[in-house]
């Protein structure tokens, strides 16, 4: 156990020590330790010569981050600094993914007949029309709060495509948080883990190229083959009970054949970034991110009592320095680390969404999947009145928007967005 101390009010501290999640199996843990130790020195040496294209003086870190915030179009270090520019996804042309093993492992059995019937086809037209209207209103509200809004391209996701390893149709460009991670002045394209999302990056390339031409760094993680070797094709799942048992044993539908991860399995808090091993993010993917971001950033692995881990932001959502929403149904196995640091752990109230509302790719806990506009403003679902009261008690003003139909596609406000620019500097919130 490491001892950590919360640094409130933007004060600086030393970088946290590395720690790994409790669910890493012995074989994988040994591999991670050996390979990380062998590359740590090289990464540190290489970092001493690295220079940012967006800063004028790397010899002075404070000046560097200040210059970065002023000159680079991309700059974001955490989830709560004042939001200035954001990418918001598009529901248009969204398609139901084919009912493959990785999709089955990430969805609830009540919706399996829906996937079996409509896989490869577009989501219900009336539902998508409502989602489009909701997201348009959400964007209007963001603009009214002074935030610049960008969108990915509209693409026909129903087209079939082949690679040497698989065949599929596409899905959507609705959730930029799933595919893009902004760390400082760098945009990282996630490799993804669903075959239906293999070409999702294409919708974002015009935006990313523009940011790159204006000074941002642009990194694409290794693209997985997504051959059968990446998946446990005999993953034994037929009920929630099966999910609980397999998750407790650290067994997932994705293997360690090659690195894979969704960006939404990473949560940023300055120099410390928290990740989870999930159905779509494997340990190789987390290790790739750890090496890529070292030595400036520390990537830590968390684990949760979650029968269906996929994306961390409806389970563990950091909303301010020393302040985190922790899902009471999915307790964090490493929560003492945050408590010992003096962090405030908030258990959000039970969601109010009705049982008959379709949530084809998510749980009701999208209620805590909120978007912080700054430390004192949060965008939250209009109908979740209980969580409004929770934020009000914390002294955080709620900006209420209804996106119930957009929720059905698998995301809340955090999922539907990727913050490109927040006004702030790189800091450490652990010591």
GROMACS .gro file of C-alpha atoms in nm:
model
  431
    1UNK     CA    1   0.000   0.000   0.000
    2UNK     CA    2   0.139   0.340  -0.088
    3UNK     CA    3   0.076   0.643   0.126
    4UNK     CA    4  -0.073   0.932  -0.062
    5UNK     CA    5  -0.193   1.277   0.026
    6UNK     CA    6  -0.462   1.480  -0.148
    7UNK     CA    7  -0.342   1.818  -0.273
    8UNK     CA    8  -0.642   2.042  -0.286
    9UNK     CA    9  -0.694   2.379  -0.446
   10UNK     CA   10  -0.451   2.316  -0.731
   11UNK     CA   11  -0.131   2.282  -0.518
   12UNK     CA   12   0.153   2.084  -0.664
   13UNK     CA   13   0.289   1.761  -0.528
   14UNK     CA   14   0.525   1.481  -0.616
   15UNK     CA   15   0.427   1.210  -0.855
   16UNK     CA   16   0.257   0.902  -0.719
   17UNK     CA   17   0.421   0.560  -0.714
   18UNK     CA   18   0.303   0.298  -0.958
   19UNK     CA   19   0.059   0.036  -0.840
   20UNK     CA   20  -0.125  -0.246  -1.015
   21UNK     CA   21  -0.481  -0.371  -0.973
   22UNK     CA   22  -0.547  -0.675  -0.759
   23UNK     CA   23  -0.695  -0.878  -1.041
   24UNK     CA   24  -0.377  -0.924  -1.247
   25UNK     CA   25  -0.307  -1.296  -1.263
   26UNK     CA   26   0.035  -1.423  -1.165
   27UNK     CA   27   0.155  -1.490  -1.517
   28UNK     CA   28   0.044  -1.153  -1.654
   29UNK     CA   29   0.169  -0.971  -1.346
   30UNK     CA   30   0.512  -1.126  -1.383
   31UNK     CA   31   0.525  -1.032  -1.749
   32UNK     CA   32   0.418  -0.674  -1.679
   33UNK     CA   33   0.676  -0.634  -1.401
   34UNK     CA   34   0.961  -0.778  -1.606
   35UNK     CA   35   0.886  -0.588  -1.925
   36UNK     CA   36   0.810  -0.261  -1.746
   37UNK     CA   37   1.133  -0.274  -1.546
   38UNK     CA   38   1.333  -0.347  -1.859
   39UNK     CA   39   1.192  -0.044  -2.039
   40UNK     CA   40   1.159   0.201  -1.751
   41UNK     CA   41   1.518   0.321  -1.771
   42UNK     CA   42   1.503   0.356  -2.148
   43UNK     CA   43   1.176   0.548  -2.130
   44UNK     CA   44   1.316   0.783  -1.870
   45UNK     CA   45   1.631   0.843  -2.074
   46UNK     CA   46   1.435   0.907  -2.392
   47UNK     CA   47   1.204   1.146  -2.213
   48UNK     CA   48   1.490   1.375  -2.118
   49UNK     CA   49   1.540   1.465  -2.482
   50UNK     CA   50   1.175   1.481  -2.582
   51UNK     CA   51   1.046   1.824  -2.680
   52UNK     CA   52   0.691   1.943  -2.719
   53UNK     CA   53   0.599   2.109  -3.049
   54UNK     CA   54   0.357   2.334  -2.865
   55UNK     CA   55   0.591   2.489  -2.605
   56UNK     CA   56   0.881   2.727  -2.628
   57UNK     CA   57   1.087   2.629  -2.323
   58UNK     CA   58   1.092   2.272  -2.192
   59UNK     CA   59   1.355   2.354  -1.930
   60UNK     CA   60   1.093   2.517  -1.708
   61UNK     CA   61   0.793   2.291  -1.654
   62UNK     CA   62   0.561   2.559  -1.527
   63UNK     CA   63   0.639   2.784  -1.822
   64UNK     CA   64   0.601   2.489  -2.056
   65UNK     CA   65   0.253   2.395  -1.942
   66UNK     CA   66   0.146   2.760  -1.941
   67UNK     CA   67   0.275   2.803  -2.296
   68UNK     CA   68   0.107   2.479  -2.399
   69UNK     CA   69  -0.228   2.599  -2.269
   70UNK     CA   70  -0.192   2.928  -2.461
   71UNK     CA   71  -0.057   2.805  -2.795
   72UNK     CA   72  -0.181   2.451  -2.863
   73UNK     CA   73  -0.541   2.385  -2.975
   74UNK     CA   74  -0.539   2.064  -2.770
   75UNK     CA   75  -0.473   2.080  -2.396
   76UNK     CA   76  -0.645   1.882  -2.121
   77UNK     CA   77  -0.498   1.720  -1.810
   78UNK     CA   78  -0.799   1.615  -1.605
   79UNK     CA   79  -1.178   1.585  -1.597
   80UNK     CA   80  -1.267   1.913  -1.424
   81UNK     CA   81  -1.062   2.214  -1.540
   82UNK     CA   82  -1.271   2.482  -1.719
   83UNK     CA   83  -1.394   2.331  -2.047
   84UNK     CA   84  -1.325   2.538  -2.360
   85UNK     CA   85  -1.362   2.296  -2.653
   86UNK     CA   86  -1.522   1.956  -2.689
   87UNK     CA   87  -1.603   1.692  -2.952
   88UNK     CA   88  -1.962   1.571  -2.932
   89UNK     CA   89  -2.061   1.248  -3.107
   90UNK     CA   90  -2.325   1.198  -3.373
   91UNK     CA   91  -2.616   0.950  -3.354
   92UNK     CA   92  -2.683   0.967  -3.728
   93UNK     CA   93  -2.670   0.633  -3.914
   94UNK     CA   94  -2.594   0.439  -3.594
   95UNK     CA   95  -2.605   0.064  -3.657
   96UNK     CA   96  -2.664  -0.232  -3.430
   97UNK     CA   97  -2.336  -0.426  -3.413
   98UNK     CA   98  -2.340  -0.790  -3.527
   99UNK     CA   99  -2.401  -1.030  -3.239
  100UNK     CA  100  -2.043  -1.153  -3.205
  101UNK     CA  101  -1.881  -1.300  -2.895
  102UNK     CA  102  -1.732  -0.970  -2.778
  103UNK     CA  103  -2.071  -0.797  -2.815
  104UNK     CA  104  -2.251  -1.075  -2.628
  105UNK     CA  105  -2.004  -1.052  -2.339
  106UNK     CA  106  -2.067  -0.677  -2.303
  107UNK     CA  107  -2.447  -0.668  -2.325
  108UNK     CA  108  -2.731  -0.787  -2.105
  109UNK     CA  109  -2.910  -1.109  -2.196
  110UNK     CA  110  -3.248  -0.932  -2.210
  111UNK     CA  111  -3.123  -0.754  -2.525
  112UNK     CA  112  -2.962  -1.052  -2.698
  113UNK     CA  113  -3.272  -1.120  -2.913
  114UNK     CA  114  -3.256  -0.756  -3.029
  115UNK     CA  115  -2.897  -0.803  -3.146
  116UNK     CA  116  -2.973  -1.136  -3.307
  117UNK     CA  117  -3.257  -0.981  -3.506
  118UNK     CA  118  -3.111  -0.641  -3.596
  119UNK     CA  119  -2.734  -0.691  -3.596
  120UNK     CA  120  -2.585  -0.510  -3.898
  121UNK     CA  121  -2.896  -0.294  -3.943
  122UNK     CA  122  -2.963   0.059  -3.826
  123UNK     CA  123  -3.111   0.130  -3.485
  124UNK     CA  124  -3.486   0.212  -3.487
  125UNK     CA  125  -3.535   0.526  -3.695
  126UNK     CA  126  -3.774   0.701  -3.456
  127UNK     CA  127  -3.543   0.645  -3.163
  128UNK     CA  128  -3.242   0.783  -3.352
  129UNK     CA  129  -3.441   1.091  -3.458
  130UNK     CA  130  -3.515   1.166  -3.093
  131UNK     CA  131  -3.150   1.110  -3.000
  132UNK     CA  132  -3.038   1.351  -3.274
  133UNK     CA  133  -3.267   1.622  -3.136
  134UNK     CA  134  -3.143   1.564  -2.782
  135UNK     CA  135  -2.776   1.585  -2.877
  136UNK     CA  136  -2.841   1.898  -3.081
  137UNK     CA  137  -2.999   2.062  -2.774
  138UNK     CA  138  -2.708   1.943  -2.559
  139UNK     CA  139  -2.467   2.114  -2.801
  140UNK     CA  140  -2.672   2.434  -2.790
  141UNK     CA  141  -2.648   2.434  -2.411
  142UNK     CA  142  -2.272   2.378  -2.425
  143UNK     CA  143  -2.232   2.669  -2.666
  144UNK     CA  144  -2.442   2.881  -2.434
  145UNK     CA  145  -2.195   2.799  -2.156
  146UNK     CA  146  -1.910   2.927  -2.373
  147UNK     CA  147  -1.782   2.589  -2.501
  148UNK     CA  148  -1.670   2.538  -2.863
  149UNK     CA  149  -1.838   2.225  -3.005
  150UNK     CA  150  -1.697   2.005  -3.282
  151UNK     CA  151  -1.843   1.694  -3.447
  152UNK     CA  152  -1.710   1.385  -3.627
  153UNK     CA  153  -1.811   1.314  -3.987
  154UNK     CA  154  -2.140   1.144  -4.074
  155UNK     CA  155  -2.063   0.801  -4.224
  156UNK     CA  156  -2.270   0.510  -4.354
  157UNK     CA  157  -2.199   0.250  -4.087
  158UNK     CA  158  -2.415  -0.022  -4.246
  159UNK     CA  159  -2.161  -0.105  -4.515
  160UNK     CA  160  -1.994  -0.445  -4.495
  161UNK     CA  161  -1.616  -0.461  -4.473
  162UNK     CA  162  -1.358  -0.736  -4.474
  163UNK     CA  163  -1.010  -0.763  -4.330
  164UNK     CA  164  -0.783  -1.068  -4.361
  165UNK     CA  165  -0.910  -1.175  -4.017
  166UNK     CA  166  -1.282  -1.096  -3.997
  167UNK     CA  167  -1.594  -0.953  -4.159
  168UNK     CA  168  -1.828  -0.697  -4.004
  169UNK     CA  169  -2.041  -0.389  -4.043
  170UNK     CA  170  -1.976  -0.067  -3.855
  171UNK     CA  171  -2.151   0.085  -3.555
  172UNK     CA  172  -2.141   0.464  -3.504
  173UNK     CA  173  -1.940   0.775  -3.415
  174UNK     CA  174  -2.160   0.855  -3.117
  175UNK     CA  175  -1.912   0.814  -2.831
  176UNK     CA  176  -1.584   1.003  -2.890
  177UNK     CA  177  -1.480   0.925  -2.530
  178UNK     CA  178  -1.450   0.558  -2.631
  179UNK     CA  179  -1.197   0.616  -2.907
  180UNK     CA  180  -1.008   0.936  -2.816
  181UNK     CA  181  -0.802   1.016  -2.507
  182UNK     CA  182  -0.651   1.362  -2.467
  183UNK     CA  183  -0.344   1.376  -2.243
  184UNK     CA  184  -0.191   1.723  -2.234
  185UNK     CA  185  -0.141   1.833  -2.595
  186UNK     CA  186  -0.167   1.480  -2.733
  187UNK     CA  187  -0.466   1.305  -2.889
  188UNK     CA  188  -0.439   0.927  -2.856
  189UNK     CA  189  -0.653   0.713  -3.086
  190UNK     CA  190  -0.756   0.395  -2.906
  191UNK     CA  191  -0.727   0.064  -3.097
  192UNK     CA  192  -1.073  -0.054  -2.974
  193UNK     CA  193  -1.177  -0.416  -2.920
  194UNK     CA  194  -1.507  -0.465  -3.104
  195UNK     CA  195  -1.483  -0.564  -3.468
  196UNK     CA  196  -1.780  -0.339  -3.544
  197UNK     CA  197  -1.569  -0.043  -3.425
  198UNK     CA  198  -1.253  -0.124  -3.620
  199UNK     CA  199  -1.295   0.166  -3.865
  200UNK     CA  200  -1.464   0.410  -3.628
  201UNK     CA  201  -1.156   0.634  -3.630
  202UNK     CA  202  -1.236   0.738  -3.987
  203UNK     CA  203  -1.515   0.969  -3.868
  204UNK     CA  204  -1.269   1.163  -3.650
  205UNK     CA  205  -0.972   1.192  -3.884
  206UNK     CA  206  -1.065   1.532  -4.038
  207UNK     CA  207  -1.083   1.683  -3.689
  208UNK     CA  208  -0.764   1.517  -3.568
  209UNK     CA  209  -0.569   1.622  -3.878
  210UNK     CA  210  -0.679   1.981  -3.824
  211UNK     CA  211  -0.565   1.974  -3.460
  212UNK     CA  212  -0.236   1.818  -3.571
  213UNK     CA  213  -0.174   2.084  -3.834
  214UNK     CA  214  -0.229   2.347  -3.565
  215UNK     CA  215   0.030   2.198  -3.331
  216UNK     CA  216  -0.122   1.906  -3.141
  217UNK     CA  217   0.051   1.573  -3.102
  218UNK     CA  218  -0.129   1.278  -3.261
  219UNK     CA  219  -0.069   0.915  -3.167
  220UNK     CA  220  -0.247   0.607  -3.295
  221UNK     CA  221  -0.211   0.304  -3.071
  222UNK     CA  222  -0.121  -0.025  -3.244
  223UNK     CA  223  -0.421  -0.143  -3.441
  224UNK     CA  224  -0.516  -0.497  -3.339
  225UNK     CA  225  -0.575  -0.769  -3.595
  226UNK     CA  226  -0.895  -0.866  -3.410
  227UNK     CA  227  -0.848  -1.223  -3.524
  228UNK     CA  228  -1.010  -1.503  -3.327
  229UNK     CA  229  -0.698  -1.521  -3.109
  230UNK     CA  230  -0.791  -1.189  -2.945
  231UNK     CA  231  -1.113  -1.340  -2.809
  232UNK     CA  232  -1.209  -1.635  -2.596
  233UNK     CA  233  -1.444  -1.776  -2.856
  234UNK     CA  234  -1.586  -2.018  -2.599
  235UNK     CA  235  -1.638  -1.757  -2.328
  236UNK     CA  236  -1.884  -1.933  -2.095
  237UNK     CA  237  -2.152  -1.673  -2.032
  238UNK     CA  238  -2.526  -1.718  -2.021
  239UNK     CA  239  -2.638  -1.526  -1.713
  240UNK     CA  240  -2.547  -1.250  -1.469
  241UNK     CA  241  -2.429  -1.519  -1.228
  242UNK     CA  242  -2.177  -1.636  -1.489
  243UNK     CA  243  -2.056  -1.278  -1.529
  244UNK     CA  244  -1.999  -1.235  -1.155
  245UNK     CA  245  -1.803  -1.559  -1.131
  246UNK     CA  246  -1.585  -1.490  -1.434
  247UNK     CA  247  -1.516  -1.129  -1.330
  248UNK     CA  248  -1.417  -1.243  -0.982
  249UNK     CA  249  -1.172  -1.489  -1.141
  250UNK     CA  250  -1.027  -1.217  -1.362
  251UNK     CA  251  -1.152  -1.382  -1.682
  252UNK     CA  252  -1.261  -1.171  -1.977
  253UNK     CA  253  -1.370  -1.222  -2.335
  254UNK     CA  254  -1.056  -1.049  -2.463
  255UNK     CA  255  -0.725  -1.234  -2.430
  256UNK     CA  256  -0.368  -1.103  -2.412
  257UNK     CA  257  -0.296  -1.192  -2.776
  258UNK     CA  258  -0.226  -0.827  -2.862
  259UNK     CA  259  -0.284  -0.485  -2.704
  260UNK     CA  260  -0.640  -0.356  -2.712
  261UNK     CA  261  -0.820  -0.085  -2.520
  262UNK     CA  262  -1.103   0.164  -2.535
  263UNK     CA  263  -1.009   0.515  -2.427
  264UNK     CA  264  -1.310   0.524  -2.194
  265UNK     CA  265  -1.136   0.275  -1.963
  266UNK     CA  266  -0.893   0.552  -1.858
  267UNK     CA  267  -0.970   0.833  -1.612
  268UNK     CA  268  -0.734   1.135  -1.586
  269UNK     CA  269  -0.627   1.319  -1.272
  270UNK     CA  270  -0.325   1.524  -1.374
  271UNK     CA  271  -0.006   1.320  -1.359
  272UNK     CA  272  -0.201   1.014  -1.245
  273UNK     CA  273  -0.421   0.821  -1.486
  274UNK     CA  274  -0.641   0.534  -1.367
  275UNK     CA  275  -0.735   0.239  -1.585
  276UNK     CA  276  -0.930  -0.084  -1.550
  277UNK     CA  277  -0.889  -0.425  -1.710
  278UNK     CA  278  -1.226  -0.482  -1.875
  279UNK     CA  279  -1.395  -0.678  -2.150
  280UNK     CA  280  -1.249  -0.432  -2.404
  281UNK     CA  281  -0.921  -0.328  -2.240
  282UNK     CA  282  -0.654  -0.589  -2.169
  283UNK     CA  283  -0.336  -0.571  -1.963
  284UNK     CA  284  -0.124  -0.539  -2.276
  285UNK     CA  285  -0.325  -0.231  -2.370
  286UNK     CA  286  -0.276  -0.078  -2.025
  287UNK     CA  287   0.096  -0.158  -2.038
  288UNK     CA  288   0.125   0.006  -2.383
  289UNK     CA  289  -0.033   0.319  -2.240
  290UNK     CA  290   0.189   0.306  -1.931
  291UNK     CA  291   0.510   0.292  -2.136
  292UNK     CA  292   0.387   0.549  -2.387
  293UNK     CA  293   0.309   0.808  -2.119
  294UNK     CA  294   0.606   0.741  -1.889
  295UNK     CA  295   0.779   0.909  -1.718
  296UNK     CA  296   0.559   1.220  -1.708
  297UNK     CA  297   0.240   1.031  -1.623
  298UNK     CA  298   0.171   0.737  -1.391
  299UNK     CA  299  -0.083   0.485  -1.517
  300UNK     CA  300  -0.244   0.285  -1.235
  301UNK     CA  301  -0.473  -0.017  -1.264
  302UNK     CA  302  -0.793  -0.030  -1.059
  303UNK     CA  303  -1.041  -0.315  -1.031
  304UNK     CA  304  -1.404  -0.327  -0.926
  305UNK     CA  305  -1.671  -0.572  -0.821
  306UNK     CA  306  -1.832  -0.548  -1.162
  307UNK     CA  307  -1.984  -0.846  -1.347
  308UNK     CA  308  -1.952  -0.665  -1.680
  309UNK     CA  309  -1.658  -0.421  -1.677
  310UNK     CA  310  -1.661  -0.199  -1.985
  311UNK     CA  311  -1.555   0.166  -1.952
  312UNK     CA  312  -1.468   0.313  -1.616
  313UNK     CA  313  -1.673   0.633  -1.625
  314UNK     CA  314  -2.006   0.487  -1.507
  315UNK     CA  315  -1.822   0.311  -1.224
  316UNK     CA  316  -1.555   0.553  -1.107
  317UNK     CA  317  -1.581   0.914  -1.219
  318UNK     CA  318  -1.333   1.171  -1.086
  319UNK     CA  319  -1.513   1.506  -1.081
  320UNK     CA  320  -1.263   1.732  -0.905
  321UNK     CA  321  -0.933   1.744  -0.718
  322UNK     CA  322  -0.980   1.498  -0.433
  323UNK     CA  323  -1.342   1.421  -0.529
  324UNK     CA  324  -1.468   1.103  -0.696
  325UNK     CA  325  -1.804   0.942  -0.767
  326UNK     CA  326  -1.782   0.571  -0.683
  327UNK     CA  327  -2.062   0.340  -0.794
  328UNK     CA  328  -2.204   0.171  -0.480
  329UNK     CA  329  -2.299  -0.138  -0.683
  330UNK     CA  330  -1.941  -0.174  -0.812
  331UNK     CA  331  -1.706  -0.098  -0.522
  332UNK     CA  332  -1.342  -0.032  -0.602
  333UNK     CA  333  -1.100  -0.289  -0.461
  334UNK     CA  334  -0.833  -0.021  -0.415
  335UNK     CA  335  -1.055   0.249  -0.263
  336UNK     CA  336  -0.840   0.272   0.052
  337UNK     CA  337  -0.569   0.435  -0.158
  338UNK     CA  338  -0.800   0.730  -0.221
  339UNK     CA  339  -0.930   0.739   0.133
  340UNK     CA  340  -0.577   0.743   0.273
  341UNK     CA  341  -0.505   1.030   0.037
  342UNK     CA  342  -0.781   1.233   0.198
  343UNK     CA  343  -1.005   1.216  -0.107
  344UNK     CA  344  -1.380   1.248  -0.066
  345UNK     CA  345  -1.561   0.939  -0.194
  346UNK     CA  346  -1.919   1.007  -0.304
  347UNK     CA  347  -2.174   0.728  -0.357
  348UNK     CA  348  -2.424   0.858  -0.614
  349UNK     CA  349  -2.793   0.784  -0.557
  350UNK     CA  350  -2.977   0.501  -0.729
  351UNK     CA  351  -3.069   0.598  -1.088
  352UNK     CA  352  -3.431   0.688  -1.160
  353UNK     CA  353  -3.456   0.569  -1.520
  354UNK     CA  354  -3.747   0.330  -1.571
  355UNK     CA  355  -3.698  -0.041  -1.629
  356UNK     CA  356  -3.883  -0.033  -1.960
  357UNK     CA  357  -3.655   0.229  -2.118
  358UNK     CA  358  -3.422   0.056  -2.367
  359UNK     CA  359  -3.054   0.060  -2.271
  360UNK     CA  360  -2.910  -0.159  -2.543
  361UNK     CA  361  -2.546  -0.110  -2.447
  362UNK     CA  362  -2.528   0.021  -2.093
  363UNK     CA  363  -2.671   0.014  -1.742
  364UNK     CA  364  -2.884   0.264  -1.555
  365UNK     CA  365  -2.569   0.404  -1.393
  366UNK     CA  366  -2.526   0.643  -1.682
  367UNK     CA  367  -2.678   0.881  -1.427
  368UNK     CA  368  -2.325   0.929  -1.284
  369UNK     CA  369  -2.169   0.956  -1.631
  370UNK     CA  370  -2.164   1.334  -1.606
  371UNK     CA  371  -1.956   1.603  -1.777
  372UNK     CA  372  -1.781   1.862  -1.562
  373UNK     CA  373  -1.768   2.207  -1.723
  374UNK     CA  374  -1.546   2.318  -1.436
  375UNK     CA  375  -1.519   2.239  -1.065
  376UNK     CA  376  -1.848   2.417  -0.993
  377UNK     CA  377  -2.062   2.327  -1.296
  378UNK     CA  378  -2.177   1.985  -1.414
  379UNK     CA  379  -2.393   1.872  -1.706
  380UNK     CA  380  -2.637   1.611  -1.580
  381UNK     CA  381  -2.947   1.423  -1.697
  382UNK     CA  382  -3.255   1.640  -1.649
  383UNK     CA  383  -3.470   1.355  -1.517
  384UNK     CA  384  -3.223   1.233  -1.253
  385UNK     CA  385  -3.348   1.462  -0.977
  386UNK     CA  386  -3.179   1.271  -0.695
  387UNK     CA  387  -2.833   1.328  -0.837
  388UNK     CA  388  -2.920   1.697  -0.881
  389UNK     CA  389  -2.964   1.718  -0.505
  390UNK     CA  390  -2.635   1.538  -0.448
  391UNK     CA  391  -2.444   1.789  -0.658
  392UNK     CA  392  -2.623   2.083  -0.498
  393UNK     CA  393  -2.509   1.960  -0.155
  394UNK     CA  394  -2.154   1.956  -0.291
  395UNK     CA  395  -2.189   2.319  -0.402
  396UNK     CA  396  -2.186   2.225  -0.772
  397UNK     CA  397  -2.439   2.389  -1.005
  398UNK     CA  398  -2.627   2.145  -1.229
  399UNK     CA  399  -2.685   2.214  -1.597
  400UNK     CA  400  -2.981   1.990  -1.676
  401UNK     CA  401  -3.029   1.840  -2.022
  402UNK     CA  402  -3.249   1.550  -2.130
  403UNK     CA  403  -3.067   1.281  -2.331
  404UNK     CA  404  -3.272   0.974  -2.236
  405UNK     CA  405  -3.300   0.848  -2.595
  406UNK     CA  406  -2.931   0.915  -2.655
  407UNK     CA  407  -2.860   0.706  -2.342
  408UNK     CA  408  -3.001   0.405  -2.524
  409UNK     CA  409  -2.701   0.403  -2.758
  410UNK     CA  410  -2.465   0.336  -2.472
  411UNK     CA  411  -2.354   0.660  -2.311
  412UNK     CA  412  -2.415   0.958  -2.086
  413UNK     CA  413  -2.267   1.306  -2.113
  414UNK     CA  414  -1.911   1.191  -2.046
  415UNK     CA  415  -1.936   0.918  -2.313
  416UNK     CA  416  -2.092   1.147  -2.573
  417UNK     CA  417  -1.802   1.392  -2.545
  418UNK     CA  418  -1.425   1.416  -2.558
  419UNK     CA  419  -1.283   1.730  -2.402
  420UNK     CA  420  -1.022   1.873  -2.637
  421UNK     CA  421  -0.928   2.181  -2.441
  422UNK     CA  422  -0.953   2.265  -2.072
  423UNK     CA  423  -0.796   2.573  -1.918
  424UNK     CA  424  -0.541   2.443  -1.671
  425UNK     CA  425  -0.188   2.313  -1.613
  426UNK     CA  426  -0.035   1.975  -1.539
  427UNK     CA  427  -0.037   1.903  -1.167
  428UNK     CA  428  -0.007   1.610  -0.930
  429UNK     CA  429  -0.295   1.540  -0.695
  430UNK     CA  430  -0.116   1.258  -0.509
  431UNK     CA  431   0.204   1.259  -0.306
   0.00000   0.00000   0.00000
